[in-house]
PDB file of C-alpha atoms in Angstrom:
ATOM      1  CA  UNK A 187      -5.935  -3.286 -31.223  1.00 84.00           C
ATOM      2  CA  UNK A 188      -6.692  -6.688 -31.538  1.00 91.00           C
ATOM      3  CA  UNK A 189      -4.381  -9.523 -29.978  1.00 90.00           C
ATOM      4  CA  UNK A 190      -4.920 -13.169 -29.236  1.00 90.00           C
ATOM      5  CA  UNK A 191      -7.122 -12.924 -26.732  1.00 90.00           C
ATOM      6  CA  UNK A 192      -9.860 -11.727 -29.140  1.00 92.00           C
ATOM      7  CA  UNK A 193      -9.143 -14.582 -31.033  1.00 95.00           C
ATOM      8  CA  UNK A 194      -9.675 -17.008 -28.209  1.00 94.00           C
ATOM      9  CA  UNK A 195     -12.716 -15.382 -27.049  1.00 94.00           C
ATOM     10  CA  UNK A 196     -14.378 -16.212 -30.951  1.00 96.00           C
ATOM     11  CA  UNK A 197     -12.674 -20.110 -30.137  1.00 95.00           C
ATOM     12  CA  UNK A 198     -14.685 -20.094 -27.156  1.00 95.00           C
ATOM     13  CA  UNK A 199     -17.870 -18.919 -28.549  1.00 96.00           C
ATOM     14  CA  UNK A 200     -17.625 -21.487 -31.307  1.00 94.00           C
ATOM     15  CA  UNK A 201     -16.382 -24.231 -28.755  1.00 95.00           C
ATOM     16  CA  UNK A 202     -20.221 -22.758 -26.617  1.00 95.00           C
ATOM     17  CA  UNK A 203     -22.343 -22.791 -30.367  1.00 93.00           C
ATOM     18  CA  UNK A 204     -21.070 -26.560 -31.089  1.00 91.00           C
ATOM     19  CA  UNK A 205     -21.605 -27.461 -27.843  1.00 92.00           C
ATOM     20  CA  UNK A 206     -25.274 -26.230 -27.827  1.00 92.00           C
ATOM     21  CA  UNK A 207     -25.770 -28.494 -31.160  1.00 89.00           C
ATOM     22  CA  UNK A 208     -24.579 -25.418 -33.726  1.00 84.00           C
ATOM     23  CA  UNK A 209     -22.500 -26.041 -36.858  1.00 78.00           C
ATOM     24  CA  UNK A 210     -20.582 -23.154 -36.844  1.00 81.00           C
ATOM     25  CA  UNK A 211     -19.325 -22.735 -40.685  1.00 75.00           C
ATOM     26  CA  UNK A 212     -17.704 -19.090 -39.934  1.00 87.00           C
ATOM     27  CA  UNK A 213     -17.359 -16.205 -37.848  1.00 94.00           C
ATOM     28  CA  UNK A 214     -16.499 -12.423 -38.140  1.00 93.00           C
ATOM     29  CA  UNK A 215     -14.129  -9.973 -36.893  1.00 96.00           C
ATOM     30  CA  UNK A 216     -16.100  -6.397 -36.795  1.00 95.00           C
ATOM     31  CA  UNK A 217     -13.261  -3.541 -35.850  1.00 96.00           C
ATOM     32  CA  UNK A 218     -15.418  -0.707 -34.883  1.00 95.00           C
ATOM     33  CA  UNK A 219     -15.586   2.603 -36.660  1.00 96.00           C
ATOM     34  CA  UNK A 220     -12.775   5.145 -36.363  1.00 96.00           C
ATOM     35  CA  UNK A 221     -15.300   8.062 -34.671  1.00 95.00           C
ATOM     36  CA  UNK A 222     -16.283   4.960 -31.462  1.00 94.00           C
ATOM     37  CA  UNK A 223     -12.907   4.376 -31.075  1.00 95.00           C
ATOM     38  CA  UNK A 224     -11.790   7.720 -30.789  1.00 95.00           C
ATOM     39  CA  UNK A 225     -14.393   8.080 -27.958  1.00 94.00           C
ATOM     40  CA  UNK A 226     -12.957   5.471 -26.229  1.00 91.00           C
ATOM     41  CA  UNK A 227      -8.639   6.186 -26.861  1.00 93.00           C
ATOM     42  CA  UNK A 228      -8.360   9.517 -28.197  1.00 93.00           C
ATOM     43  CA  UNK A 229      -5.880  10.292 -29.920  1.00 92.00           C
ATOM     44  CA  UNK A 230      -3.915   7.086 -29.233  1.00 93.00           C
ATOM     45  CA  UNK A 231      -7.106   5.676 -31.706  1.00 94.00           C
ATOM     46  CA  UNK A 232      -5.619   3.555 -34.171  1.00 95.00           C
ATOM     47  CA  UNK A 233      -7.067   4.279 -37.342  1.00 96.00           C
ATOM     48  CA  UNK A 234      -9.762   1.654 -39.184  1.00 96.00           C
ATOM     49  CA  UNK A 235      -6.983   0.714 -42.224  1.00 96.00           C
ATOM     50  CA  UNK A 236      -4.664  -0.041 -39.796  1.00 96.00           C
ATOM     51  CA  UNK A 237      -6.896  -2.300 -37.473  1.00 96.00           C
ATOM     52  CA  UNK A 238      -8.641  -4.176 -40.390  1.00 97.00           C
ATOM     53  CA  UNK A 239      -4.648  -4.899 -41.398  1.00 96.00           C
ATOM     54  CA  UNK A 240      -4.196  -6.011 -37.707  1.00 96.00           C
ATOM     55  CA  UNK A 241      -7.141  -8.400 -37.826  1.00 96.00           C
ATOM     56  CA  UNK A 242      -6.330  -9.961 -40.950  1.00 97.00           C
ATOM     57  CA  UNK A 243      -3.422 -11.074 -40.047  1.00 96.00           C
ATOM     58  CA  UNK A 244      -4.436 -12.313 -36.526  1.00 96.00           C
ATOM     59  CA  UNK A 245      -6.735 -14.132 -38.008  1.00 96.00           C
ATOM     60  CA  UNK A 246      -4.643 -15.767 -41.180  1.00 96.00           C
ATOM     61  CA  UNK A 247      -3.979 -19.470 -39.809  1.00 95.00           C
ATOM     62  CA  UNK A 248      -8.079 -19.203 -39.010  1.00 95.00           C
ATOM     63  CA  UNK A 249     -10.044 -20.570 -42.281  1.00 93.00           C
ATOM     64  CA  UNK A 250     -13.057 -19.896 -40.428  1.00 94.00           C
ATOM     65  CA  UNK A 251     -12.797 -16.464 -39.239  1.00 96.00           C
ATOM     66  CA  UNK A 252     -12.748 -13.691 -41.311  1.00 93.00           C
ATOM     67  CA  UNK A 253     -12.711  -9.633 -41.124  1.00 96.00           C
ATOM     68  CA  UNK A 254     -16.050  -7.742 -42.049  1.00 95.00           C
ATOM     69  CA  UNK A 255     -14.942  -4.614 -42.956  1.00 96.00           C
ATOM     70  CA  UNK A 256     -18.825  -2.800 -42.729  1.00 96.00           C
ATOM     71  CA  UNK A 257     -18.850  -1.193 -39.457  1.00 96.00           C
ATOM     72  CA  UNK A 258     -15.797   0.403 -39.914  1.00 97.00           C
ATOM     73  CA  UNK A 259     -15.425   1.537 -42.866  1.00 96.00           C
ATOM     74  CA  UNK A 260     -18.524   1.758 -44.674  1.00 95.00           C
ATOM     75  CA  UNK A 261     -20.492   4.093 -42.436  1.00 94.00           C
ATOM     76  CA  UNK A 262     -20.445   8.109 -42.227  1.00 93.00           C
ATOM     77  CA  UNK A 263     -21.070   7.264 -38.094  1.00 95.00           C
ATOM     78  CA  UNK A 264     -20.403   4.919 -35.879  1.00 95.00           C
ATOM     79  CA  UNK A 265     -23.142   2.316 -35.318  1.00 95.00           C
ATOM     80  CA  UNK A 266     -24.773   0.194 -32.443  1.00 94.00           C
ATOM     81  CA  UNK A 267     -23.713  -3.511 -32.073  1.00 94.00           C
ATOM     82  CA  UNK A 268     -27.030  -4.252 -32.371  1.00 95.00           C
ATOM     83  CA  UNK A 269     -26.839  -3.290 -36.110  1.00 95.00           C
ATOM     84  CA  UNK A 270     -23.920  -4.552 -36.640  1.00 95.00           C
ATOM     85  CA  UNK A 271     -25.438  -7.868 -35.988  1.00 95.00           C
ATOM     86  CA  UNK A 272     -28.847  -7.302 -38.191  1.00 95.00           C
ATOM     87  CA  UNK A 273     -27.192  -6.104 -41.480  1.00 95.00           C
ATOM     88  CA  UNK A 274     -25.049  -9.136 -41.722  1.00 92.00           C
ATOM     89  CA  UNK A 275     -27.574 -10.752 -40.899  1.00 91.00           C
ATOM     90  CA  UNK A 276     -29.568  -9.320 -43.753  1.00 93.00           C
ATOM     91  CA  UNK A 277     -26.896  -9.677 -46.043  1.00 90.00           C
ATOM     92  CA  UNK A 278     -26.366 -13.140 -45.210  1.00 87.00           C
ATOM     93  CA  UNK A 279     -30.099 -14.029 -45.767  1.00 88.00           C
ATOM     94  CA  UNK A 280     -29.854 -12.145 -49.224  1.00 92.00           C
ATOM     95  CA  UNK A 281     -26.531 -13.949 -50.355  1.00 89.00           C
ATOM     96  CA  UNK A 282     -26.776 -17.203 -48.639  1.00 85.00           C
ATOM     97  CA  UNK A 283     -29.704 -18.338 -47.492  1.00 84.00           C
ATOM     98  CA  UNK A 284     -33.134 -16.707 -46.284  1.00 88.00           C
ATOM     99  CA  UNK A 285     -32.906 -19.084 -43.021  1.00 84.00           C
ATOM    100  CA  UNK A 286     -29.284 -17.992 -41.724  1.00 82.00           C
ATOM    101  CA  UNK A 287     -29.366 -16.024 -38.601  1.00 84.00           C
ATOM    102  CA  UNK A 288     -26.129 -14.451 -36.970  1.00 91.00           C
ATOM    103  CA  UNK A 289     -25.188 -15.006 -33.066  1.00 95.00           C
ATOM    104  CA  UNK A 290     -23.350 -11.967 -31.704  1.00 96.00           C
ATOM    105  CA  UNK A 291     -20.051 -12.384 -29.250  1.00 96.00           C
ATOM    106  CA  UNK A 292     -19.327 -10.663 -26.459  1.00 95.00           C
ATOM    107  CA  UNK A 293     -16.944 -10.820 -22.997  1.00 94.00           C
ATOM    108  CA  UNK A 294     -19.155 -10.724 -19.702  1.00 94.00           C
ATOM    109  CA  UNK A 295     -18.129  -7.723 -18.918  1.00 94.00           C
ATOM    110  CA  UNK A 296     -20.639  -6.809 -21.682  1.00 95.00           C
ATOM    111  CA  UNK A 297     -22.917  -9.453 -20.837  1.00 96.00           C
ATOM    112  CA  UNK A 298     -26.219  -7.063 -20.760  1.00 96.00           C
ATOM    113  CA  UNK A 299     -25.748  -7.057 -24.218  1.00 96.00           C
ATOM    114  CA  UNK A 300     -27.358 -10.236 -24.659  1.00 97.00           C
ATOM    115  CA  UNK A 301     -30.729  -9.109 -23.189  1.00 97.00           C
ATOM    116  CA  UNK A 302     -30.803  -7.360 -26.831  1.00 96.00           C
ATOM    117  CA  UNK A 303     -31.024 -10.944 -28.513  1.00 96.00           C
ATOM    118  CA  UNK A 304     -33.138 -12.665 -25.938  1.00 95.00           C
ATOM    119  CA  UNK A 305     -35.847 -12.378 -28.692  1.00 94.00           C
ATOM    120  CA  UNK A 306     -34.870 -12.183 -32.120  1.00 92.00           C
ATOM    121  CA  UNK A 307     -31.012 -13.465 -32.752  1.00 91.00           C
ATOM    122  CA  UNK A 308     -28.534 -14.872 -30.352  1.00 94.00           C
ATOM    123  CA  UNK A 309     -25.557 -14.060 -28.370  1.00 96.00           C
ATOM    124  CA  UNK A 310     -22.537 -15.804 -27.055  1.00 97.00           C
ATOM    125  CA  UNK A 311     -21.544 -14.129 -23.835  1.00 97.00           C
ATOM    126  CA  UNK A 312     -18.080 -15.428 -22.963  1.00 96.00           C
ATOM    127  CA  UNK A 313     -16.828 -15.448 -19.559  1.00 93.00           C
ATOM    128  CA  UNK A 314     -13.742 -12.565 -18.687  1.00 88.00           C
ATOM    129  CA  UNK A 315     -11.490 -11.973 -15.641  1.00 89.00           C
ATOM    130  CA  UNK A 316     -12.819  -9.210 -13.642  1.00 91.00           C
ATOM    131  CA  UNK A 317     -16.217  -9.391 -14.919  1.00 92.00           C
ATOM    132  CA  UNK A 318     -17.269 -12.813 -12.813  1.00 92.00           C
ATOM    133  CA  UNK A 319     -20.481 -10.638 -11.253  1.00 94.00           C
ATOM    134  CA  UNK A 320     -21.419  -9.117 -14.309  1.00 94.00           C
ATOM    135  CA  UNK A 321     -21.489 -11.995 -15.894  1.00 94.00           C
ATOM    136  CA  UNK A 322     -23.482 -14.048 -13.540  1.00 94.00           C
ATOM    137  CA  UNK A 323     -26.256 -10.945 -12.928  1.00 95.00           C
ATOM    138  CA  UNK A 324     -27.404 -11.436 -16.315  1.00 96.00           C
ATOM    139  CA  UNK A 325     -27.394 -15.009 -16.972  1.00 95.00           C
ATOM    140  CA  UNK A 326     -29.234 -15.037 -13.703  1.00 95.00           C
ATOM    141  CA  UNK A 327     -31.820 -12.745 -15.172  1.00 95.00           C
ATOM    142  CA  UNK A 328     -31.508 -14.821 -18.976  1.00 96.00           C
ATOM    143  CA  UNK A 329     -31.166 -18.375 -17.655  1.00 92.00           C
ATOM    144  CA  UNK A 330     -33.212 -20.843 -20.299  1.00 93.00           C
ATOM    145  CA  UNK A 331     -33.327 -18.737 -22.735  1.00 96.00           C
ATOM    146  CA  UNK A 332     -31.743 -21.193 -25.797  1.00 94.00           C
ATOM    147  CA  UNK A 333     -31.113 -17.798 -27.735  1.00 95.00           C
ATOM    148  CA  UNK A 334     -28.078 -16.959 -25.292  1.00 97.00           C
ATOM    149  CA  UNK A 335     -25.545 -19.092 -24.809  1.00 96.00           C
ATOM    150  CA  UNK A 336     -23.035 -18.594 -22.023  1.00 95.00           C
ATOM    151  CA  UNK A 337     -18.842 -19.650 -22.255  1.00 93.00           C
ATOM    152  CA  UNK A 338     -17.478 -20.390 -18.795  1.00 80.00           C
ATOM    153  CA  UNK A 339     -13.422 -19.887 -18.153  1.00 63.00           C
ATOM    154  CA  UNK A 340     -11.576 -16.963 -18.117  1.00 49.00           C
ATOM    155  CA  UNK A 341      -9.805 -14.791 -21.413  1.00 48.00           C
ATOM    156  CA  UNK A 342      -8.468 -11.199 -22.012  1.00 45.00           C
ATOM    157  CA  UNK A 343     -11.035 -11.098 -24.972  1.00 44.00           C
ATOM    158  CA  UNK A 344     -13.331  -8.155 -25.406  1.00 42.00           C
ATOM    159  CA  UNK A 345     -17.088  -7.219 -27.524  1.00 42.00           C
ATOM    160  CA  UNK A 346     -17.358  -6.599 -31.138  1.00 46.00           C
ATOM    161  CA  UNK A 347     -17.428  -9.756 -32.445  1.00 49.00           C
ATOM    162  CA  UNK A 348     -19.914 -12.190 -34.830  1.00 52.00           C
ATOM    163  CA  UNK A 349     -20.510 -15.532 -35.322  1.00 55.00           C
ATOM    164  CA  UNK A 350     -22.855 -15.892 -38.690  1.00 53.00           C
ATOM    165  CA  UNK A 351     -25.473 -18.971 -38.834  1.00 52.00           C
ATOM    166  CA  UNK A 352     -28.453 -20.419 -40.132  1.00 42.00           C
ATOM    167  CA  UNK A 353     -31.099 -22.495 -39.128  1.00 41.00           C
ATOM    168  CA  UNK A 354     -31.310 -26.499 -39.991  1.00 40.00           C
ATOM    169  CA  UNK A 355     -34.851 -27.371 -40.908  1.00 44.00           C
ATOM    170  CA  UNK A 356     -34.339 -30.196 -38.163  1.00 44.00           C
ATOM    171  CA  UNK A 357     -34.414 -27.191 -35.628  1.00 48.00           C
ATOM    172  CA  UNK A 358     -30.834 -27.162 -34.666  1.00 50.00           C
ATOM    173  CA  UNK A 359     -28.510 -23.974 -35.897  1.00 49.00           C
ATOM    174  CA  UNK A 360     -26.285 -24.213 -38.891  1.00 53.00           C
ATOM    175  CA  UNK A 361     -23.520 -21.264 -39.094  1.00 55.00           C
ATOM    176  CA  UNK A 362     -22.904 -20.134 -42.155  1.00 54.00           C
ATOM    177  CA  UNK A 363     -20.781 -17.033 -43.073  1.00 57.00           C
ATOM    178  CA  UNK A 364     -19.836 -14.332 -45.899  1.00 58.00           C
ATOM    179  CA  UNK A 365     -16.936 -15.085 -47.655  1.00 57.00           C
ATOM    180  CA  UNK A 366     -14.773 -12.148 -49.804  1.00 61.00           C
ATOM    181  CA  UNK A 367     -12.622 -14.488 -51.342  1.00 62.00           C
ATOM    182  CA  UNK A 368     -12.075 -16.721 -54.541  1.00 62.00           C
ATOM    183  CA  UNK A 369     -14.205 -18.909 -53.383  1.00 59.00           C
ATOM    184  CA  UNK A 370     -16.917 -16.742 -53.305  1.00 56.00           C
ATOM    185  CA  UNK A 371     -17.217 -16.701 -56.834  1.00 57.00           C
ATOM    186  CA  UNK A 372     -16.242 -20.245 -58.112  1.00 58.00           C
ATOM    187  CA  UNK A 373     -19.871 -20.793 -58.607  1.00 54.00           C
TER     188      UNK A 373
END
């Protein structure tokens, strides 16, 4: 389930994004489907209803974060981070703008998951106790590469996590995101 120290972990990847000249406009929540978590916690899995409900609220005082619901409940199987990440960023290129492009998050204990974005995307790997060699193997192995960024300092965060942008024609990365509420429609 989620609990603050997801939260901090997307802080930190926004706090990395800025830092690296982004505007980060939003960021997403992705609760994986019920079938991946099962895999992982049996049959203490919490179901999908209940852990979108958890992530909402964790997330309520956050105007920039928000909950995309796709992963886990709109697919008949669990799916790959990896597209996770391209169909929002499809969707966001369809509904927002044809230049946005989405940075995915994830704790250094997943950090090999960035060497899937060290081409086409991004990836914020943030730094997580225990995982201090992981960590530093891969951004050994991906050091220069502007497409990954790397947050240093420890957090009980974990994976499954997205920060939406797109690209300034000056070069530098605007983040924009999806949003399901009233706003969405005002115009």
């Amino acid at each position: 389930p989620i609990h603050g120290g997801h939260v901090e972990m997307m802080e930190r990847a926004r706090a990395a994004a800025v830092a690296a000249g982004h505007d980060v406009l939003g960021g997403y929540l992705s609760p994986g489907h019920d079938a991946y978590v099962r895999l992982k916690h049996g049959a203490a899995a919490i179901p999908a209803s209940e852990r979108l409900r958890a992530c909402a609220a964790a997330i309520a005082d956050r105007d920039w974060l928000h909950v995309d619901p796709w992963e886990a409940l709109h697919r008949r199987v669990a799916v790959n981070y990896t597209d996770v990440a391209a169909r929002l960023r499809a969707y966001l290129r369809a509904h927002v703008d044809p230049r946005v492009d989405v940075l995915y998050v994830c704790g250094g204990d997943n950090a090999r998951f960035a060497q899937a974005f060290a081409a086409d995307g991004g990836c914020v790997v943030v730094a997580r106790p225990g995982a201090e060699a992981e960590l530093a193997r891969w951004r050994d192995q991906l050091a220069g590469n502007p497409r990954i960024l790397w947050s240093a300092g420890d957090h009980p965060g974990a994976s499954r996590a997205i920060l939406a942008g797109a690209w300034r024609d000056v070069g530098a990365r605007r983040i924009a995101m999806r949003v399901e509420d009233a706003r969405a429609v005002r115009t």
